[in-house]
PDB file of C-alpha atoms in Angstrom:
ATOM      1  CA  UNK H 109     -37.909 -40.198   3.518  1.00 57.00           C
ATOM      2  CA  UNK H 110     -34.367 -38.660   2.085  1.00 63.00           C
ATOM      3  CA  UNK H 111     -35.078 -37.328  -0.740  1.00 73.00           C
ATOM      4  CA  UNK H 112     -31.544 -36.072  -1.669  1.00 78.00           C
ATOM      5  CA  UNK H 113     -29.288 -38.832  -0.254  1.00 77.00           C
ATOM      6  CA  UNK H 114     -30.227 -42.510  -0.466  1.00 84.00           C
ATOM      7  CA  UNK H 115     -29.058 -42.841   3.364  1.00 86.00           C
ATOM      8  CA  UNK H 116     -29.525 -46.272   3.423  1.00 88.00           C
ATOM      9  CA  UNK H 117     -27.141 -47.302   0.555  1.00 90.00           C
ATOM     10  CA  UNK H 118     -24.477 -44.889   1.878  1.00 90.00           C
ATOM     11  CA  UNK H 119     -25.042 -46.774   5.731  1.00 91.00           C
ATOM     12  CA  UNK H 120     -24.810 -50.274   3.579  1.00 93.00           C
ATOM     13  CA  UNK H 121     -21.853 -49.101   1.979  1.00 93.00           C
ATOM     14  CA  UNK H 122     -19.851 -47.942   5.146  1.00 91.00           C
ATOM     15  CA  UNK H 123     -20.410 -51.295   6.875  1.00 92.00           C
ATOM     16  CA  UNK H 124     -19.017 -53.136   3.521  1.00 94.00           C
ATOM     17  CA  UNK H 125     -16.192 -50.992   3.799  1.00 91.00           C
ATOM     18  CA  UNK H 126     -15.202 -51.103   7.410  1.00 91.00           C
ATOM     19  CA  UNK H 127     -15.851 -54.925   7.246  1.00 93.00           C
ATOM     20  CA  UNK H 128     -13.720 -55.544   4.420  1.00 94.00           C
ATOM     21  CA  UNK H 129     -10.659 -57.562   4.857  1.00 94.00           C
ATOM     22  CA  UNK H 130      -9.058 -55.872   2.327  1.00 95.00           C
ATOM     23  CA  UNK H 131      -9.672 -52.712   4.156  1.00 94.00           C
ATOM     24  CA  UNK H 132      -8.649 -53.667   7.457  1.00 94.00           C
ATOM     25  CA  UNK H 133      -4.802 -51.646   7.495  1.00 94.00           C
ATOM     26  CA  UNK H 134      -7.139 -48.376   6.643  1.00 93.00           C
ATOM     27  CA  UNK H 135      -9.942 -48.801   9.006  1.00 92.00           C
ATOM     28  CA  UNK H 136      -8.011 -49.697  11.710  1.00 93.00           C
ATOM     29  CA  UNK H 137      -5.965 -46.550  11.406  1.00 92.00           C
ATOM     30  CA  UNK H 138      -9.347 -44.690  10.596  1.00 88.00           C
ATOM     31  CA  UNK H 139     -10.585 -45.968  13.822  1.00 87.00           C
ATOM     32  CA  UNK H 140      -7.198 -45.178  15.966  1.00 89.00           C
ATOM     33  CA  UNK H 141      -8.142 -41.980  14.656  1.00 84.00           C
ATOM     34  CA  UNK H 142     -11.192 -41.714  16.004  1.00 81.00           C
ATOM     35  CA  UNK H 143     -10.664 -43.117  19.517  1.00 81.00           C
ATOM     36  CA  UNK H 144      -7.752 -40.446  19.360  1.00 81.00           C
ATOM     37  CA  UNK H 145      -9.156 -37.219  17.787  1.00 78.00           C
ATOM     38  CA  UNK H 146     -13.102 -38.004  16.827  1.00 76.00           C
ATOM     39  CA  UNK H 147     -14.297 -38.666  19.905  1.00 74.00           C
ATOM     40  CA  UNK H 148     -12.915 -35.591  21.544  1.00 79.00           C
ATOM     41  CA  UNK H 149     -14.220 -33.319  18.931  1.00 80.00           C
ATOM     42  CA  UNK H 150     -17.520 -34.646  19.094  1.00 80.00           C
ATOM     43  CA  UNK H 151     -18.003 -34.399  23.237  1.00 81.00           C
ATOM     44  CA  UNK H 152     -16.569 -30.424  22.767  1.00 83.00           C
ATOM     45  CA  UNK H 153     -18.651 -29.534  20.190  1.00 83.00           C
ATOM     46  CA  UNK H 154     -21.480 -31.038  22.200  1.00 85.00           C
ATOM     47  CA  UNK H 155     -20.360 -29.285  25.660  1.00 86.00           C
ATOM     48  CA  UNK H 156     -20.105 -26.023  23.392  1.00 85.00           C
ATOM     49  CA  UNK H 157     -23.696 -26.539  22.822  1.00 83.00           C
ATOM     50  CA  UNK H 158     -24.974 -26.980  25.668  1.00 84.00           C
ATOM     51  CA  UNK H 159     -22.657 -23.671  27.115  1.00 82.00           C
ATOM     52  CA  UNK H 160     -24.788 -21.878  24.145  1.00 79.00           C
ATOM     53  CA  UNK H 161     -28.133 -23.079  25.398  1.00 77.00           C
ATOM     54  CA  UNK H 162     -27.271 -23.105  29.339  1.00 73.00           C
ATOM     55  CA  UNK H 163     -26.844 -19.098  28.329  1.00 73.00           C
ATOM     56  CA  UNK H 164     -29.616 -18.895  26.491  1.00 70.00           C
ATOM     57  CA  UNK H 165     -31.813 -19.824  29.041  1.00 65.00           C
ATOM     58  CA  UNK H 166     -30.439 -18.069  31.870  1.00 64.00           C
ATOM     59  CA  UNK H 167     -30.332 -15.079  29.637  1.00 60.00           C
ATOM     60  CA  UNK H 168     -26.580 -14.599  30.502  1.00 52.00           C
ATOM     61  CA  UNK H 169     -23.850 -14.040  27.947  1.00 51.00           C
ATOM     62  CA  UNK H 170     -21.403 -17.226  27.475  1.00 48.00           C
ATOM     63  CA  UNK H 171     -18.891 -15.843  29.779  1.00 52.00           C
ATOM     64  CA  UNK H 172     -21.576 -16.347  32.337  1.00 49.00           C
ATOM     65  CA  UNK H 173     -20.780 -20.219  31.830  1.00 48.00           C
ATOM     66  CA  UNK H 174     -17.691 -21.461  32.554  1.00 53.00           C
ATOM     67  CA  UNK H 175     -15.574 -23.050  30.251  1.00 54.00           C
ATOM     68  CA  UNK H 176     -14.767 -26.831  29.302  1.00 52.00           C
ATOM     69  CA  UNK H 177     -12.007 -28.617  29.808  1.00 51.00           C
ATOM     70  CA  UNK H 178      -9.084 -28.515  28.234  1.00 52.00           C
ATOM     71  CA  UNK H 179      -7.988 -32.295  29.323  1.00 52.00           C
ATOM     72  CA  UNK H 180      -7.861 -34.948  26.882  1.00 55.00           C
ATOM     73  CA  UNK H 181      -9.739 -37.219  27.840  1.00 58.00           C
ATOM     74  CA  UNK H 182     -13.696 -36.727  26.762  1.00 58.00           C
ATOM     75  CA  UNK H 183     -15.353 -38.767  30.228  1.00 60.00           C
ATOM     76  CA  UNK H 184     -13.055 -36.477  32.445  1.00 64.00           C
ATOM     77  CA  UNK H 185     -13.834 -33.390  31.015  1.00 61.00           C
ATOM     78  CA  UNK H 186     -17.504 -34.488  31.027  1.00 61.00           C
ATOM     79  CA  UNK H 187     -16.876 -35.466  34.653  1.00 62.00           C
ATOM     80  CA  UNK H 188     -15.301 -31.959  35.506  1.00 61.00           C
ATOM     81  CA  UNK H 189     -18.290 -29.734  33.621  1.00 60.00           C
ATOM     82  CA  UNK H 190     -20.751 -32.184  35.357  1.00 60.00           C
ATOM     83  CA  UNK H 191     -19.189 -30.793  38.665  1.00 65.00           C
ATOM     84  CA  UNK H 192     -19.297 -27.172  37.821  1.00 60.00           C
ATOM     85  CA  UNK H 193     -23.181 -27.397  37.610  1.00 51.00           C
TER      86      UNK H 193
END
């Protein structure tokens, strides 16, 4: 159980919030944000990650590894590290 944040309230209240009519100019730009710019962050963060723990394992330093891709769009750079492995 969360003890410091009542998780479920703050869930409950998102969901009002994105499905509020009143809302709707806001969320939709909130969520051509995050198609745009959230997404993308998320998948390099993750792919920076898994760089950190590919090296860890191997016992190689993270130049060992070689970088992700610097294209925009998450499922091809995802596609291109795939092919480096």
């Amino acid at each position: 159980m969360d003890l410091v944040t009542d998780s479920e309230r703050f869930y409950t209240s998102i969901d009002e919030l994105l499905d509020d009519p009143k809302e709707k100019d806001e969320v939709d730009q909130l969520m051509t944000w995050w198609n745009r710019y959230g997404l993308i962050s998320v998948v390099k963060f993750l792919t920076s990650l898994m760089q950190a723990s590919l090296s860890s394992l191997h016992g190689q330093g993270v130049d060992a590894i070689p970088k992700q891709c610097s294209c925009e769009d998450p499922a091809e750079a995802c596609r291109k590290q795939r092919e480096r492995c």
